C-alpha cells in the first residue's frame, strides 16, 4: 500500500496545511492501492511563494549550471526507472512492459532532448543593432493528466527547468504516484529549493488556485477541452500565458498503394496501446472504400490479436484508468450501435473472463465521419474506420474535425505521402511511422495552442525582450 501524504515545497517534504486525504484505486483490481493528501489553497500559496522567491536566483543561473542540474536529474531518473514503471502500472493500468518501456522511456527521451537542446539553445541573438534576449517567463503552473503521466510531466518540467523558470506541478489525482517519485528524483538531484514544487489535489481546488494566482505568470495545461477553456477564463484577468494541449480525433490515412492488410492490422492494434487513452491516437482509420471488406478483415485480426488482462502479466492491454472512464467508453460503444455503425469486433461490456477491473474490449466500428463516434474523442480502445473515395476525399474527411492534433499517413509512394501530410490541418503528422523527440507537438483548432517537445517546448517558457541600440553602428568617419 502506498502512502504519499506530504507535498514538495521549497525544497522540503511538508505536511498539508489542512490535512485531507483520498484513496487511490488500482484500475486493474478496483481495490485501494494507496493514499495521497489533497491540498488546499493555503498549500498553493506556500508553493507559489517559494517558486517566486526562487525565481530571482534560478532565472539568473548560467546554461552550465542548469545543465548540471538536469544531468543530475537524469542520473537519478535512470536509477529509479523500474520504480517509475511499477507506479505507472499501478496508478493507471498500463501493462508492465508498456509502463517500464514507453511510459518511462518517453520521460527519459524528453529529458535527454531537453539536455541536448539546452547545450546549444540561442538565448540571445544580435541582428543589426538589436539584441533579442529570451528570458524565463517566471513562475509556471504545470497541470497534467493521467493518461501518459510521466510523458506529460516531462514535457513541461524539463524545459521549464532548462529555461530558468520556477514551477508548481499539479499532477492528476488519478495518477499521482509517478509524480511523487519524480519529485523525489528532483530532490535527490539537488535542484535548488523553491525551483520545483509539487502539490497534489483536485483540479477544482489546486488548479483553480493556480490559474487565478497573481504570482503565477504562465500555465501549461494538458487535458480536456472543457478544463482548458476554464483555465483560460480563470487566467484571463491576470493576462497570463496559457498553453493548452487538449484532445484529438486524429486521422490515420492508409493510402491505396500501402500494404493494406498489414497497415490496417497494425493501426487497429496500435489504437489499443495504452487502452486507447492517447490524445494523439489515430482513432479515425481512413481506408479506400473500394477495399473496405479487406480492411474489415485486417482490423478484426489486428484488434483480436490484442491480449487484455492483468497489467502485471504479459498482456498488450490493461484496464482503462477509472470507473468513470469505463462508463464513458461504454456509453460511446452503445451510441455507436444505436447510431447504426457496423461493429467489426469488440462491443459493450468487459472481455470474457474479466469480471473485475475496468477492462474494455478492443473495439472497431465502421462508420461515417458525421456520427458522434466519428467526431468525438472517445479516449478508449475504440477505433472507427471510415471509407474514402479518393485521396482528396481522404484529406477532406481527415480535416473535417473540430480537432487538429495529429495525423498518420502510410503509403508506398513517399512523395504522395508527403503531399497528403502537408494538407492535414494538424500540428503533428507521422509519415510511415516517423517519430522524433525534437519535433514540435501540439494542436490546431480545438486541440490547443501550445507546442511542446524539443526546442519548441523551450519557447513556451520564454519571454522575448528586444534591446534596441544594443550595438550601435560605429560612427561614420
Ligand atoms: P482533465 O479532466 O482535463 O484533467 C487534466 C488535469 O486538469 C488534471 O490534473 C485535473 O485535476 C486538472 N483540472 C481539472 N479541473 C481543473 C480546473 N478547473 N482548473 C485547473 N485544473 C483542473 O483531463 P483528463 O481526464 O485528465 O485527461 C484526458 C483529456 O486530456 C483528453 O481529452 C485528452 O485528449 C487530453 N490529453 C491531451 C493531450 C495533448 S498533449 N494534447 C495529452 C494527454 C491528454 P484532477 O486531478 O482533479 O483530475
Short mmCIF file of C-alpha atoms and ligand atoms in Angstrom, two decimals:
data_model
loop_
_atom_site.label_atom_id
_atom_site.label_comp_id
_atom_site.label_asym_id
_atom_site.label_seq_id
_atom_site.Cartn_x
_atom_site.Cartn_y
_atom_site.Cartn_z
CA UNK A 1 0.00 0.00 0.00
CA UNK A 2 1.44 3.36 -0.98
CA UNK A 3 1.17 6.39 1.26
CA UNK A 4 2.19 9.78 -0.12
CA UNK A 5 0.96 12.31 2.40
CA UNK A 6 3.46 15.13 2.00
CA UNK A 7 3.90 17.82 -0.63
CA UNK A 8 7.18 19.05 -2.01
CA UNK A 9 7.52 22.78 -1.33
CA UNK A 10 10.62 24.96 -1.07
CA UNK A 11 12.99 22.01 -1.21
CA UNK A 12 11.30 20.07 1.58
CA UNK A 13 8.67 17.41 2.09
CA UNK A 14 5.96 19.17 4.08
CA UNK A 15 2.62 18.28 5.61
CA UNK A 16 -0.50 19.77 4.04
CA UNK A 17 -1.72 22.84 5.91
CA UNK A 18 -5.24 21.39 6.20
CA UNK A 19 -4.97 17.57 6.43
CA UNK A 20 -7.22 15.81 3.93
CA UNK A 21 -6.63 12.55 2.08
CA UNK A 22 -8.12 10.44 -0.67
CA UNK A 23 -7.70 6.79 -1.61
CA UNK A 24 -6.29 5.82 -5.00
CA UNK A 25 -7.94 2.92 -6.78
CA UNK A 26 -5.98 0.36 -8.79
CA UNK A 27 -7.98 0.13 -12.05
CA UNK A 28 -6.97 -3.50 -12.55
CA UNK A 29 -8.41 -4.67 -9.24
CA UNK A 30 -10.83 -1.88 -8.24
CA UNK A 31 -9.11 -2.01 -4.84
CA UNK A 32 -7.40 0.74 -2.91
CA UNK A 33 -3.71 0.86 -3.79
CA UNK A 34 -2.73 3.82 -1.62
CA UNK A 35 -3.49 7.21 -0.17
CA UNK A 36 -2.45 10.74 -1.09
CA UNK A 37 -3.05 14.11 0.52
CA UNK A 38 -5.33 16.60 -1.13
CA UNK A 39 -4.00 20.12 -0.97
CA UNK A 40 -5.78 23.38 -0.22
CA UNK A 41 -5.49 26.97 -1.41
CA UNK A 42 -3.16 27.58 1.55
CA UNK A 43 -0.71 24.95 0.21
CA UNK A 44 -0.80 26.64 -3.20
CA UNK A 45 0.00 30.00 -1.55
CA UNK A 46 3.03 28.44 0.11
CA UNK A 47 4.23 26.77 -3.09
CA UNK A 48 3.78 29.88 -5.23
CA UNK A 49 5.64 32.00 -2.66
CA UNK A 50 8.53 29.50 -2.72
CA UNK A 51 8.62 29.50 -6.52
CA UNK A 52 8.51 33.31 -6.65
CA UNK A 53 11.36 33.60 -4.17
CA UNK A 54 13.49 31.06 -6.04
CA UNK A 55 12.88 32.72 -9.41
CA UNK A 56 15.18 35.66 -8.69
CA UNK A 57 18.21 33.37 -8.41
CA UNK A 58 17.26 30.43 -10.68
CA UNK A 59 16.40 32.76 -13.59
CA UNK A 60 19.93 34.16 -13.41
CA UNK A 61 21.74 30.82 -13.46
CA UNK A 62 24.01 30.06 -16.38
CA UNK A 63 23.34 27.45 -19.04
CA UNK A 64 26.10 25.33 -17.46
CA UNK A 65 24.54 25.46 -14.01
CA UNK A 66 21.17 24.33 -15.33
CA UNK A 67 22.79 21.62 -17.43
CA UNK A 68 24.49 20.29 -14.34
CA UNK A 69 21.16 20.07 -12.55
CA UNK A 70 19.44 18.35 -15.49
CA UNK A 71 22.27 15.83 -15.77
CA UNK A 72 21.92 15.07 -12.06
CA UNK A 73 18.18 14.51 -12.56
CA UNK A 74 18.97 12.22 -15.50
CA UNK A 75 21.23 10.05 -13.35
CA UNK A 76 18.56 9.76 -10.63
CA UNK A 77 15.82 9.13 -13.20
CA UNK A 78 17.78 6.28 -14.72
CA UNK A 79 18.34 4.79 -11.29
CA UNK A 80 14.62 4.76 -10.49
CA UNK A 81 13.13 3.70 -13.81
CA UNK A 82 11.85 0.40 -12.50
CA UNK A 83 10.00 2.08 -9.63
CA UNK A 84 8.50 4.62 -12.00
CA UNK A 85 7.25 1.88 -14.31
CA UNK A 86 5.67 -0.04 -11.43
CA UNK A 87 3.98 3.12 -10.17
CA UNK A 88 2.52 3.84 -13.60
CA UNK A 89 1.16 0.31 -13.90
CA UNK A 90 -0.45 0.58 -10.51
CA UNK A 91 -1.91 4.05 -10.91
CA UNK A 92 -3.33 3.93 -14.43
CA UNK A 93 -3.18 0.29 -15.50
CA UNK A 94 -0.53 0.32 -18.25
CA UNK A 95 0.85 -3.19 -18.80
CA UNK A 96 4.27 -3.60 -17.16
CA UNK A 97 6.08 -3.80 -20.48
CA UNK A 98 4.48 -0.56 -21.59
CA UNK A 99 4.90 1.16 -18.22
CA UNK A 100 8.57 0.22 -17.91
CA UNK A 101 9.08 0.69 -21.63
CA UNK A 102 7.41 3.51 -23.50
CA UNK A 103 5.93 5.37 -20.50
CA UNK A 104 9.21 5.67 -18.63
CA UNK A 105 11.16 5.90 -21.89
CA UNK A 106 9.20 8.94 -23.05
CA UNK A 107 10.20 10.68 -19.83
CA UNK A 108 13.87 9.88 -20.30
CA UNK A 109 13.66 10.76 -24.01
CA UNK A 110 12.29 14.22 -23.24
CA UNK A 111 14.89 14.71 -20.52
CA UNK A 112 17.75 13.76 -22.83
CA UNK A 113 16.29 16.02 -25.51
CA UNK A 114 15.99 18.98 -23.12
CA UNK A 115 19.64 18.48 -22.16
CA UNK A 116 20.77 18.43 -25.79
CA UNK A 117 18.65 21.44 -26.72
CA UNK A 118 19.94 23.41 -23.74
CA UNK A 119 23.55 22.83 -24.77
CA UNK A 120 23.14 24.99 -27.88
CA UNK A 121 19.88 26.92 -27.47
CA UNK A 122 20.26 30.54 -28.57
CA UNK A 123 19.04 32.64 -25.67
CA UNK A 124 20.45 35.78 -27.36
CA UNK A 125 20.71 36.82 -30.98
CA UNK A 126 22.13 40.06 -32.36
CA UNK A 127 20.63 41.38 -35.59
CA UNK A 128 21.97 44.77 -36.64
CA UNK A 129 21.96 46.90 -33.51
CA UNK A 130 19.19 44.92 -31.82
CA UNK A 131 19.81 42.20 -29.29
CA UNK A 132 16.92 39.78 -28.84
CA UNK A 133 17.02 38.12 -25.47
CA UNK A 134 14.96 35.10 -24.48
CA UNK A 135 14.27 35.29 -20.76
CA UNK A 136 12.43 32.85 -18.47
CA UNK A 137 8.78 33.87 -18.15
CA UNK A 138 8.64 33.38 -14.38
CA UNK A 139 6.58 31.18 -12.08
CA UNK A 140 4.80 28.44 -14.04
CA UNK A 141 1.84 26.29 -13.07
CA UNK A 142 2.06 22.87 -14.70
CA UNK A 143 -1.23 20.94 -14.72
CA UNK A 144 -1.10 17.42 -16.13
CA UNK A 145 -3.41 14.49 -16.98
CA UNK A 146 -3.21 10.81 -16.06
CA UNK A 147 -3.01 9.12 -19.47
CA UNK A 148 0.76 9.25 -20.11
CA UNK A 149 1.61 10.59 -16.67
CA UNK A 150 5.39 10.76 -16.95
CA UNK A 151 5.44 11.99 -20.53
CA UNK A 152 3.08 14.85 -19.72
CA UNK A 153 5.15 15.94 -16.75
CA UNK A 154 8.46 15.55 -18.60
CA UNK A 155 7.43 17.80 -21.49
CA UNK A 156 6.70 20.57 -19.00
CA UNK A 157 9.10 20.23 -16.07
CA UNK A 158 12.34 19.69 -18.00
CA UNK A 159 12.02 22.62 -20.44
CA UNK A 160 10.80 24.84 -17.59
CA UNK A 161 13.92 23.95 -15.59
CA UNK A 162 16.16 24.31 -18.64
CA UNK A 163 14.92 27.81 -19.40
CA UNK A 164 15.30 29.12 -15.83
CA UNK A 165 11.67 29.10 -14.75
CA UNK A 166 10.37 28.02 -11.37
CA UNK A 167 7.25 25.93 -11.08
CA UNK A 168 4.42 24.30 -9.22
CA UNK A 169 3.34 20.91 -10.57
CA UNK A 170 -0.26 19.77 -10.05
CA UNK A 171 -0.39 16.08 -11.03
CA UNK A 172 -3.66 14.25 -11.74
CA UNK A 173 -5.47 12.70 -8.78
CA UNK A 174 -5.95 9.51 -10.79
CA UNK A 175 -2.21 9.01 -11.36
CA UNK A 176 -0.32 10.67 -8.53
CA UNK A 177 2.38 8.08 -7.75
CA UNK A 178 4.82 8.57 -10.61
CA UNK A 179 4.75 12.34 -9.99
CA UNK A 180 5.63 11.73 -6.37
CA UNK A 181 8.63 9.63 -7.38
CA UNK A 182 9.72 12.27 -9.87
CA UNK A 183 9.63 14.87 -7.08
CA UNK A 184 11.90 12.56 -5.05
CA UNK A 185 14.21 12.31 -8.05
CA UNK A 186 14.33 16.08 -8.39
CA UNK A 187 15.03 16.46 -4.67
CA UNK A 188 17.81 13.87 -4.75
CA UNK A 189 19.34 15.61 -7.76
CA UNK A 190 19.85 18.76 -5.69
CA UNK A 191 17.55 21.13 -7.56
CA UNK A 192 17.68 24.35 -5.51
CA UNK A 193 14.86 24.93 -3.02
CA UNK A 194 11.71 26.50 -4.47
CA UNK A 195 12.58 25.90 -8.12
CA UNK A 196 10.33 22.84 -8.36
CA UNK A 197 7.30 22.46 -6.10
CA UNK A 198 4.53 19.90 -6.18
CA UNK A 199 1.08 20.00 -4.62
CA UNK A 200 -1.31 17.10 -5.10
CA UNK A 201 -5.05 17.60 -5.04
CA UNK A 202 -8.14 18.24 -7.08
CA UNK A 203 -8.16 20.34 -10.21
CA UNK A 204 -11.07 22.40 -8.99
CA UNK A 205 -9.16 23.47 -5.86
CA UNK A 206 -5.44 23.40 -6.72
CA UNK A 207 -5.84 24.03 -10.45
CA UNK A 208 -8.16 26.96 -9.92
CA UNK A 209 -5.97 28.47 -7.21
CA UNK A 210 -3.00 28.28 -9.59
CA UNK A 211 -4.88 29.61 -12.63
CA UNK A 212 -6.13 32.66 -10.75
CA UNK A 213 -2.99 33.34 -8.70
CA UNK A 214 -1.50 36.80 -9.37
CA UNK A 215 2.04 35.48 -8.83
CA UNK A 216 1.73 32.76 -11.47
CA UNK A 217 2.96 34.03 -14.83
CA UNK A 218 2.20 31.12 -17.08
CA UNK A 219 0.08 27.97 -17.10
CA UNK A 220 0.91 24.90 -19.11
CA UNK A 221 -2.06 22.59 -19.21
CA UNK A 222 -2.63 19.21 -20.81
CA UNK A 223 -6.06 17.67 -20.56
CA UNK A 224 -9.62 18.04 -21.71
CA UNK A 225 -11.05 20.86 -23.75
CA UNK A 226 -13.57 21.87 -21.09
CA UNK A 227 -10.92 22.24 -18.39
CA UNK A 228 -8.58 24.00 -20.82
CA UNK A 229 -11.27 26.58 -21.52
CA UNK A 230 -11.98 27.05 -17.83
CA UNK A 231 -8.31 27.58 -17.04
CA UNK A 232 -8.01 30.14 -19.83
CA UNK A 233 -11.02 32.03 -18.47
CA UNK A 234 -9.63 31.94 -14.94
CA UNK A 235 -6.24 33.14 -16.18
CA UNK A 236 -7.61 35.89 -18.42
CA UNK A 237 -7.98 38.66 -15.81
CA UNK A 238 -4.31 38.19 -14.93
CA UNK A 239 -3.35 38.20 -18.64
CA UNK A 240 -1.30 35.07 -18.09
CA UNK A 241 0.14 32.99 -20.89
CA UNK A 242 -1.92 29.79 -21.14
CA UNK A 243 -0.51 26.93 -23.21
CA UNK A 244 -3.12 24.29 -23.91
CA UNK A 245 -2.57 20.73 -25.10
CA UNK A 246 -6.05 19.28 -25.49
CA UNK A 247 -7.84 16.39 -27.15
CA UNK A 248 -7.86 14.89 -30.60
CA UNK A 249 -9.67 12.66 -33.09
CA UNK A 250 -6.78 12.10 -35.42
CA UNK A 251 -6.99 10.54 -38.86
CA UNK A 252 -4.81 7.61 -39.82
CA UNK A 253 -4.85 7.51 -43.61
CA UNK A 254 -3.96 4.25 -45.33
CA UNK A 255 -3.24 5.16 -48.95
CA UNK A 256 -4.25 2.81 -51.73
CA UNK A 257 -0.68 1.76 -52.55
CA UNK A 258 0.09 0.75 -48.97
CA UNK A 259 0.10 -2.87 -47.86
CA UNK A 260 -3.49 -2.57 -46.68
CA UNK A 261 -3.80 -5.74 -44.62
CA UNK A 262 -0.57 -5.15 -42.76
CA UNK A 263 -1.14 -1.44 -42.13
CA UNK A 264 -4.77 -1.75 -41.07
CA UNK A 265 -3.98 -4.60 -38.67
CA UNK A 266 -1.11 -2.56 -37.21
CA UNK A 267 -3.29 0.54 -36.91
CA UNK A 268 -6.03 -1.41 -35.14
CA UNK A 269 -3.52 -2.94 -32.72
CA UNK A 270 -1.83 0.46 -32.29
CA UNK A 271 -5.13 2.10 -31.35
CA UNK A 272 -5.36 -0.23 -28.35
CA UNK A 273 -1.95 0.72 -26.93
CA UNK A 274 -2.44 2.38 -23.53
CA UNK A 275 -6.08 1.23 -23.76
CA UNK A 276 -6.63 3.89 -26.40
CA UNK A 277 -6.07 6.67 -23.86
CA UNK A 278 -3.75 8.68 -26.04
CA UNK A 279 -4.59 12.20 -27.17
CA UNK A 280 -2.73 11.72 -30.44
CA UNK A 281 -4.15 8.25 -31.19
CA UNK A 282 -5.08 7.58 -34.81
CA UNK A 283 -8.66 6.96 -33.76
CA UNK A 284 -10.19 7.52 -37.23
CA UNK A 285 -8.76 4.97 -39.64
CA UNK A 286 -9.36 6.09 -43.22
CA UNK A 287 -9.21 3.32 -45.82
CA UNK A 288 -10.15 3.13 -49.51
CA UNK A 289 -13.89 2.47 -49.63
CA UNK A 290 -13.41 0.06 -52.53
CA UNK A 291 -11.30 -2.16 -50.24
CA UNK A 292 -13.41 -1.95 -47.10
CA UNK A 293 -14.01 -5.72 -46.86
CA UNK A 294 -10.29 -6.37 -46.89
CA UNK A 295 -9.80 -3.61 -44.30
CA UNK A 296 -12.51 -5.03 -42.03
CA UNK A 297 -10.84 -8.45 -42.03
CA UNK A 298 -7.46 -6.89 -41.24
CA UNK A 299 -8.84 -4.65 -38.49
CA UNK A 300 -10.57 -7.63 -36.91
CA UNK A 301 -7.35 -9.57 -36.97
CA UNK A 302 -5.38 -6.63 -35.51
CA UNK A 303 -7.84 -5.99 -32.67
CA UNK A 304 -8.34 -9.68 -31.88
CA UNK A 305 -4.59 -10.06 -31.52
CA UNK A 306 -4.60 -7.62 -28.58
CA UNK A 307 -4.42 -9.58 -25.36
CA UNK A 308 -6.27 -7.94 -22.46
CA UNK A 309 -5.82 -8.64 -18.76
CA UNK A 310 -3.87 -8.07 -15.58
CA UNK A 311 -1.34 -5.36 -16.46
CA UNK A 312 1.27 -7.06 -14.29
CA UNK A 313 1.14 -10.05 -16.62
CA UNK A 314 2.35 -10.28 -20.20
CA UNK A 315 -0.59 -8.60 -21.95
CA UNK A 316 -0.85 -5.92 -24.61
CA UNK A 317 -3.66 -4.02 -22.93
CA UNK A 318 -4.65 -3.44 -19.32
CA UNK A 319 -7.75 -1.72 -17.97
CA UNK A 320 -8.77 1.89 -18.58
CA UNK A 321 -7.93 4.29 -15.81
CA UNK A 322 -11.16 4.54 -13.79
CA UNK A 323 -14.78 3.58 -13.44
CA UNK A 324 -15.78 6.96 -14.86
CA UNK A 325 -13.61 6.40 -17.93
CA UNK A 326 -15.00 2.86 -18.33
CA UNK A 327 -18.58 4.17 -18.20
CA UNK A 328 -17.84 6.95 -20.71
CA UNK A 329 -16.35 4.46 -23.17
CA UNK A 330 -19.26 2.05 -22.74
CA UNK A 331 -21.64 4.94 -23.45
CA UNK A 332 -19.80 5.64 -26.72
CA UNK A 333 -19.90 1.95 -27.71
CA UNK A 334 -23.66 1.86 -27.09
CA UNK A 335 -24.01 5.12 -29.01
CA UNK A 336 -22.11 3.65 -31.94
CA UNK A 337 -24.53 0.71 -32.04
CA UNK A 338 -27.59 2.93 -31.75
CA UNK A 339 -26.25 5.24 -34.47
CA UNK A 340 -26.09 2.25 -36.79
CA UNK A 341 -22.33 1.88 -37.01
CA UNK A 342 -21.17 -1.58 -38.09
CA UNK A 343 -19.45 -3.39 -35.22
CA UNK A 344 -16.41 -5.26 -36.53
CA UNK A 345 -15.05 -6.57 -33.24
CA UNK A 346 -15.44 -5.93 -29.52
CA UNK A 347 -18.54 -4.16 -28.25
CA UNK A 348 -20.17 -3.47 -24.89
CA UNK A 349 -19.06 -4.93 -21.57
CA UNK A 350 -15.86 -6.47 -20.31
CA UNK A 351 -13.82 -9.04 -22.24
CA UNK A 352 -14.71 -12.63 -21.39
CA UNK A 353 -13.23 -13.90 -18.16
CA UNK A 354 -12.54 -10.44 -16.70
CA UNK A 355 -15.18 -9.72 -14.10
CA UNK A 356 -13.28 -7.20 -12.04
CA UNK A 357 -11.23 -4.22 -13.15
CA UNK A 358 -12.05 -1.53 -15.70
CA UNK A 359 -11.39 -3.67 -18.76
CA UNK A 360 -12.86 -2.76 -22.14
CA UNK A 361 -13.00 -4.93 -25.24
CA UNK A 362 -10.76 -3.74 -28.08
CA UNK A 363 -13.49 -2.44 -30.36
CA UNK A 364 -13.64 -1.49 -34.02
CA UNK A 365 -16.57 0.12 -35.83
CA UNK A 366 -17.13 1.05 -39.44
CA UNK A 367 -18.97 4.34 -39.61
CA UNK A 368 -19.03 7.72 -41.31
CA UNK A 369 -17.37 10.94 -40.30
CA UNK A 370 -20.62 12.65 -39.32
CA UNK A 371 -21.57 10.26 -36.49
CA UNK A 372 -20.93 11.01 -32.84
CA UNK A 373 -18.36 8.22 -32.57
CA UNK A 374 -16.75 9.54 -35.76
CA UNK A 375 -16.41 13.06 -34.38
CA UNK A 376 -15.93 12.92 -30.60
CA UNK A 377 -12.85 11.81 -28.74
CA UNK A 378 -13.69 8.51 -27.02
CA UNK A 379 -10.33 8.19 -25.22
CA UNK A 380 -10.57 4.43 -25.05
CA UNK A 381 -9.76 1.32 -27.14
CA UNK A 382 -12.35 2.10 -29.81
CA UNK A 383 -11.31 2.58 -33.41
CA UNK A 384 -13.64 3.92 -36.08
CA UNK A 385 -12.98 3.01 -39.71
CA UNK A 386 -14.21 5.32 -42.41
CA UNK A 387 -14.08 4.70 -46.17
CA UNK A 388 -12.82 7.31 -48.64
CA UNK A 389 -13.33 7.55 -52.42
CA UNK A 390 -10.00 9.11 -53.43
CA UNK A 391 -7.10 11.00 -51.89
CA UNK A 392 -8.86 14.36 -51.94
CA UNK A 393 -11.78 12.78 -50.15
CA UNK A 394 -9.43 11.25 -47.56
CA UNK A 395 -7.90 14.67 -46.87
CA UNK A 396 -11.35 16.26 -46.69
CA UNK A 397 -12.53 13.70 -44.12
CA UNK A 398 -9.31 14.00 -42.11
CA UNK A 399 -9.69 17.78 -41.88
CA UNK A 400 -13.41 17.66 -41.18
CA UNK A 401 -12.93 17.57 -37.42
CA UNK A 402 -13.16 20.08 -34.59
CA UNK A 403 -9.72 18.83 -33.53
CA UNK A 404 -6.32 19.16 -35.18
CA UNK A 405 -3.77 17.39 -33.02
CA UNK A 406 -2.16 14.61 -35.06
CA UNK A 407 -2.32 12.64 -38.27
CA UNK A 408 -0.82 9.48 -39.72
CA UNK A 409 -0.18 8.72 -43.37
CA UNK A 410 1.03 5.35 -44.66
CA UNK A 411 1.75 4.53 -48.28
CA UNK A 412 4.40 3.24 -50.66
CA UNK A 413 4.94 6.46 -52.62
CA UNK A 414 6.88 8.82 -50.35
CA UNK A 415 6.07 11.89 -52.45
CA UNK A 416 2.37 11.14 -52.28
CA UNK A 417 2.54 10.57 -48.52
CA UNK A 418 4.33 13.89 -48.08
CA UNK A 419 1.76 15.69 -50.22
CA UNK A 420 -1.11 14.27 -48.17
CA UNK A 421 0.65 15.06 -44.88
CA UNK A 422 1.15 18.68 -45.96
CA UNK A 423 -2.59 19.10 -46.47
CA UNK A 424 -3.60 17.95 -42.98
CA UNK A 425 -4.67 20.76 -40.65
CA UNK A 426 -2.95 19.29 -37.60
CA UNK A 427 0.16 20.11 -35.63
CA UNK A 428 1.88 16.74 -35.91
CA UNK A 429 1.80 14.22 -38.76
CA UNK A 430 3.67 10.92 -38.71
CA UNK A 431 4.54 9.59 -42.18
CA UNK A 432 5.13 5.84 -42.37
CA UNK A 433 5.78 5.62 -38.63
CA UNK A 434 8.06 8.65 -38.28
CA UNK A 435 8.83 9.64 -34.68
CA UNK A 436 11.11 12.37 -33.33
CA UNK A 437 11.60 13.81 -29.84
CA UNK A 438 12.76 17.05 -31.48
CA UNK A 439 9.57 17.56 -33.50
CA UNK A 440 7.08 20.12 -32.16
CA UNK A 441 4.00 18.53 -30.62
CA UNK A 442 0.70 20.40 -30.28
CA UNK A 443 -2.58 21.04 -31.95
CA UNK A 444 -4.57 23.20 -34.33
CA UNK A 445 -8.18 24.14 -33.69
CA UNK A 446 -9.72 22.67 -30.51
CA UNK A 447 -6.63 20.58 -29.85
CA UNK A 448 -4.96 23.57 -28.26
CA UNK A 449 -2.47 26.32 -28.89
CA UNK A 450 0.79 25.12 -27.39
CA UNK A 451 3.85 23.44 -28.86
CA UNK A 452 5.83 21.12 -26.63
CA UNK A 453 8.83 18.80 -27.21
CA UNK A 454 12.38 19.70 -28.15
CA UNK A 455 13.42 23.25 -28.86
CA UNK A 456 9.80 24.30 -29.47
CA UNK A 457 8.89 23.41 -25.89
CA UNK A 458 11.51 25.87 -24.61
CA UNK A 459 9.73 28.81 -26.24
CA UNK A 460 6.62 28.24 -24.14
CA UNK A 461 8.64 29.16 -21.05
CA UNK A 462 10.44 32.18 -22.50
CA UNK A 463 9.66 35.87 -22.89
CA UNK A 464 11.20 37.77 -25.77
CA UNK A 465 12.94 41.04 -24.99
CA UNK A 466 14.32 43.43 -27.62
CA UNK A 467 17.27 45.62 -26.71
CA UNK A 468 17.37 48.25 -29.45
CA UNK A 469 20.56 50.20 -29.99
CA UNK A 470 22.41 47.49 -28.07
CA UNK A 471 25.28 47.55 -30.53
CA UNK A 472 25.13 50.93 -32.24
CA UNK A 473 26.83 51.08 -35.59
CA UNK A 474 30.31 52.63 -35.33
CA UNK A 475 30.25 56.36 -36.05
CA UNK A 476 30.96 57.22 -39.68
CA UNK A 477 34.40 58.57 -40.50
P1 LIG B 1 -8.86 16.74 -17.37
O1 LIG B 1 -10.05 16.29 -16.64
O2 LIG B 1 -8.96 17.97 -18.17
O3 LIG B 1 -7.72 16.89 -16.25
C1 LIG B 1 -6.42 17.30 -16.54
C2 LIG B 1 -5.82 17.97 -15.33
O4 LIG B 1 -6.53 19.19 -15.07
C3 LIG B 1 -5.91 17.14 -14.06
O5 LIG B 1 -4.76 17.35 -13.29
C4 LIG B 1 -7.13 17.74 -13.37
O6 LIG B 1 -7.16 17.55 -11.99
C5 LIG B 1 -6.95 19.21 -13.71
N1 LIG B 1 -8.16 20.01 -13.57
C6 LIG B 1 -9.45 19.60 -13.51
N2 LIG B 1 -10.27 20.66 -13.36
C7 LIG B 1 -9.48 21.76 -13.30
C8 LIG B 1 -9.75 23.16 -13.16
N3 LIG B 1 -10.98 23.63 -13.04
N4 LIG B 1 -8.71 24.02 -13.17
C9 LIG B 1 -7.44 23.55 -13.31
N5 LIG B 1 -7.13 22.25 -13.43
C10 LIG B 1 -8.14 21.36 -13.44
O7 LIG B 1 -8.31 15.67 -18.37
P2 LIG B 1 -8.00 14.15 -18.11
O8 LIG B 1 -9.31 13.44 -17.99
O9 LIG B 1 -7.03 14.01 -17.02
O10 LIG B 1 -7.27 13.76 -19.48
C11 LIG B 1 -7.97 13.39 -20.61
C12 LIG B 1 -8.01 14.50 -21.64
O11 LIG B 1 -6.73 15.07 -21.83
C13 LIG B 1 -8.41 14.01 -23.01
O12 LIG B 1 -9.31 14.91 -23.60
C14 LIG B 1 -7.12 14.01 -23.81
O13 LIG B 1 -7.22 14.12 -25.18
C15 LIG B 1 -6.42 15.15 -23.21
N6 LIG B 1 -4.99 15.00 -23.41
C16 LIG B 1 -4.37 15.78 -24.32
C17 LIG B 1 -3.03 15.65 -24.55
C18 LIG B 1 -2.34 16.54 -25.52
S1 LIG B 1 -0.74 16.56 -25.49
N7 LIG B 1 -2.97 17.27 -26.35
C19 LIG B 1 -2.30 14.72 -23.84
C20 LIG B 1 -2.96 13.93 -22.92
C21 LIG B 1 -4.31 14.09 -22.70
P3 LIG B 1 -7.85 16.27 -11.30
O14 LIG B 1 -6.74 15.64 -10.59
O15 LIG B 1 -8.88 16.81 -10.36
O16 LIG B 1 -8.45 15.44 -12.36
#
